[in-house]
Amino acid sequence: MTKRSNRKEKGQSMVEFALVLPLFLVVMFIIADFGVGFSRWLVITNAAREGARMGTVGAAAAEVQDRTAATSNGLLTVSDITVNYQDFNGNGYPADLGDAVVVSTEYDYDLITPLGRFLNIAFGGITLSSCSDMRLELKIDDADGLGGPGC
């Protein structure tokens, strides 16, 4: 009699496992995608901060874009980066001492787990963006992107 009930319990545990496994995998995929996505957001945020810091000491917009792209570990290209200058003192020239340089970045993150293929029906990916602004320590004579939006 004990052998028959033992076999029934084995079948029951297999069914429970089959029901719980997909939910467990979805949770694991969400954790993995969140971790990688958060890591990439941190990288582009740091890259924007590095670019803004370089812009505060007199670098031109093209140099700021190059520095931001270089510190992004290959995640960003120059076309993903926008550099603007804000006129805080109201003199009509937004690249004076005390004004701000604003570096904005956008990165399209595609999910890395198989969950991404199922969710592609709803949306193609997630756009991660970051913005950093810092006060200019030196005047910039040949500033491109004058008077753009701030963070």
Short mmCIF file of C-alpha atoms in Angstrom, two decimals:
data_model
loop_
_atom_site.label_atom_id
_atom_site.label_comp_id
_atom_site.label_asym_id
_atom_site.label_seq_id
_atom_site.Cartn_x
_atom_site.Cartn_y
_atom_site.Cartn_z
CA MET A 1 0.00 0.00 0.00
CA THR A 2 2.81 2.43 0.66
CA LYS A 3 4.23 1.93 -2.84
CA ARG A 4 1.04 3.08 -4.58
CA SER A 5 0.67 6.30 -2.58
CA ASN A 6 4.37 7.01 -3.08
CA ARG A 7 3.90 6.90 -6.85
CA LYS A 8 0.94 9.28 -6.67
CA GLU A 9 3.01 11.81 -4.73
CA LYS A 10 5.79 11.66 -7.30
CA GLY A 11 3.32 12.53 -10.02
CA GLN A 12 1.89 15.33 -7.92
CA SER A 13 5.31 16.87 -7.35
CA MET A 14 6.06 16.70 -11.09
CA VAL A 15 2.84 18.57 -11.87
CA GLU A 16 3.61 21.19 -9.20
CA PHE A 17 7.11 21.61 -10.57
CA ALA A 18 5.75 22.04 -14.11
CA LEU A 19 3.36 24.73 -12.87
CA VAL A 20 5.93 26.63 -10.80
CA LEU A 21 8.91 26.46 -13.23
CA PRO A 22 7.63 29.06 -15.75
CA LEU A 23 6.87 31.54 -12.98
CA PHE A 24 10.29 30.96 -11.44
CA LEU A 25 12.00 31.49 -14.83
CA VAL A 26 10.06 34.71 -15.48
CA VAL A 27 11.14 36.08 -12.08
CA MET A 28 14.77 35.11 -12.76
CA PHE A 29 14.66 36.72 -16.23
CA ILE A 30 13.22 39.93 -14.78
CA ILE A 31 15.97 40.04 -12.15
CA ALA A 32 18.69 39.48 -14.78
CA ASP A 33 17.29 42.10 -17.19
CA PHE A 34 16.85 44.63 -14.39
CA GLY A 35 20.42 44.09 -13.19
CA VAL A 36 21.98 44.50 -16.63
CA GLY A 37 19.71 47.45 -17.48
CA PHE A 38 20.55 49.19 -14.20
CA SER A 39 24.25 48.63 -14.82
CA ARG A 40 24.00 50.16 -18.29
CA TRP A 41 22.02 53.13 -16.94
CA LEU A 42 24.80 53.72 -14.39
CA VAL A 43 27.40 53.64 -17.18
CA ILE A 44 25.60 56.21 -19.34
CA THR A 45 24.92 58.40 -16.30
CA ASN A 46 28.60 58.38 -15.40
CA ALA A 47 29.53 59.07 -19.03
CA ALA A 48 27.21 62.12 -19.10
CA ARG A 49 28.78 63.35 -15.86
CA GLU A 50 32.29 62.90 -17.28
CA GLY A 51 31.35 64.80 -20.42
CA ALA A 52 29.78 67.65 -18.45
CA ARG A 53 32.85 67.89 -16.25
CA MET A 54 35.05 68.15 -19.32
CA GLY A 55 32.74 70.82 -20.72
CA THR A 56 33.05 72.95 -17.58
CA VAL A 57 36.76 73.50 -18.13
CA GLY A 58 36.47 74.91 -21.63
CA ALA A 59 36.16 71.94 -23.99
CA ALA A 60 34.16 72.39 -27.19
CA ALA A 61 30.91 70.48 -27.72
CA ALA A 62 32.53 67.97 -30.10
CA GLU A 63 35.22 67.19 -27.53
CA VAL A 64 32.55 66.74 -24.85
CA GLN A 65 30.66 64.32 -27.10
CA ASP A 66 33.84 62.36 -27.83
CA ARG A 67 34.71 62.13 -24.13
CA THR A 68 31.18 61.03 -23.22
CA ALA A 69 31.19 58.34 -25.91
CA ALA A 70 34.65 57.15 -24.86
CA THR A 71 33.67 56.73 -21.20
CA SER A 72 30.46 54.84 -22.00
CA ASN A 73 32.23 51.51 -22.62
CA GLY A 74 30.93 51.42 -26.19
CA LEU A 75 27.26 51.88 -25.26
CA LEU A 76 26.92 55.38 -26.72
CA THR A 77 27.87 56.92 -30.03
CA VAL A 78 28.34 60.62 -30.70
CA SER A 79 24.85 60.77 -32.22
CA ASP A 80 23.34 59.61 -28.88
CA ILE A 81 24.82 62.61 -27.04
CA THR A 82 23.52 66.20 -26.98
CA VAL A 83 25.53 69.11 -25.60
CA ASN A 84 23.80 72.43 -24.84
CA TYR A 85 24.70 75.57 -22.93
CA GLN A 86 22.32 77.42 -20.60
CA ASP A 87 22.42 81.21 -20.14
CA PHE A 88 21.91 81.66 -16.38
CA ASN A 89 23.17 85.23 -16.09
CA GLY A 90 20.83 86.49 -18.85
CA ASN A 91 23.41 88.32 -20.96
CA GLY A 92 22.38 86.60 -24.20
CA TYR A 93 25.51 84.47 -24.50
CA PRO A 94 25.00 81.06 -22.85
CA ALA A 95 28.65 80.01 -22.64
CA ASP A 96 30.01 82.57 -20.18
CA LEU A 97 31.62 81.90 -16.84
CA GLY A 98 28.90 80.74 -14.42
CA ASP A 99 26.51 79.51 -17.12
CA ALA A 100 25.90 75.77 -17.47
CA VAL A 101 26.84 73.01 -19.86
CA VAL A 102 24.16 70.32 -20.24
CA VAL A 103 25.03 66.83 -21.52
CA SER A 104 22.10 64.54 -22.38
CA THR A 105 22.38 60.90 -23.44
CA GLU A 106 19.95 58.30 -24.77
CA TYR A 107 20.55 54.57 -25.04
CA ASP A 108 18.17 51.91 -26.39
CA TYR A 109 18.39 48.86 -24.14
CA ASP A 110 17.17 45.56 -25.56
CA LEU A 111 16.32 42.90 -23.00
CA ILE A 112 18.92 40.12 -22.85
CA THR A 113 16.79 37.19 -21.70
CA PRO A 114 14.22 35.18 -23.69
CA LEU A 115 11.60 37.25 -21.88
CA GLY A 116 12.55 40.08 -24.24
CA ARG A 117 11.33 38.12 -27.26
CA PHE A 118 7.93 37.66 -25.66
CA LEU A 119 7.71 41.29 -24.59
CA ASN A 120 8.82 42.53 -28.03
CA ILE A 121 5.20 42.21 -29.01
CA ALA A 122 4.33 44.98 -26.52
CA PHE A 123 7.45 47.14 -26.94
CA GLY A 124 10.78 46.86 -28.70
CA GLY A 125 13.03 47.83 -25.83
CA ILE A 126 13.61 50.39 -23.14
CA THR A 127 15.14 53.81 -23.76
CA LEU A 128 17.51 54.77 -20.98
CA SER A 129 18.36 58.45 -20.74
CA SER A 130 20.58 60.53 -18.54
CA CYS A 131 21.29 64.22 -18.18
CA SER A 132 24.01 66.10 -16.35
CA ASP A 133 24.53 69.84 -16.04
CA MET A 134 27.44 71.68 -14.45
CA ARG A 135 28.48 75.32 -14.16
CA LEU A 136 31.14 76.56 -16.55
CA GLU A 137 34.47 77.36 -14.93
CA LEU A 138 35.91 78.86 -18.14
CA LYS A 139 34.29 80.85 -20.95
CA ILE A 140 33.77 78.89 -24.17
CA ASP A 141 34.36 80.96 -27.29
CA ASP A 142 33.22 78.52 -29.98
CA ALA A 143 30.25 76.94 -28.20
CA ASP A 144 27.91 74.86 -30.34
CA GLY A 145 24.40 74.01 -29.20
CA LEU A 146 23.70 77.38 -27.62
CA GLY A 147 20.60 77.82 -25.52
CA GLY A 148 19.26 74.28 -25.57
CA PRO A 149 17.05 72.66 -22.94
CA GLY A 150 18.31 71.85 -19.48
CA CYS A 151 17.92 68.71 -17.43
#
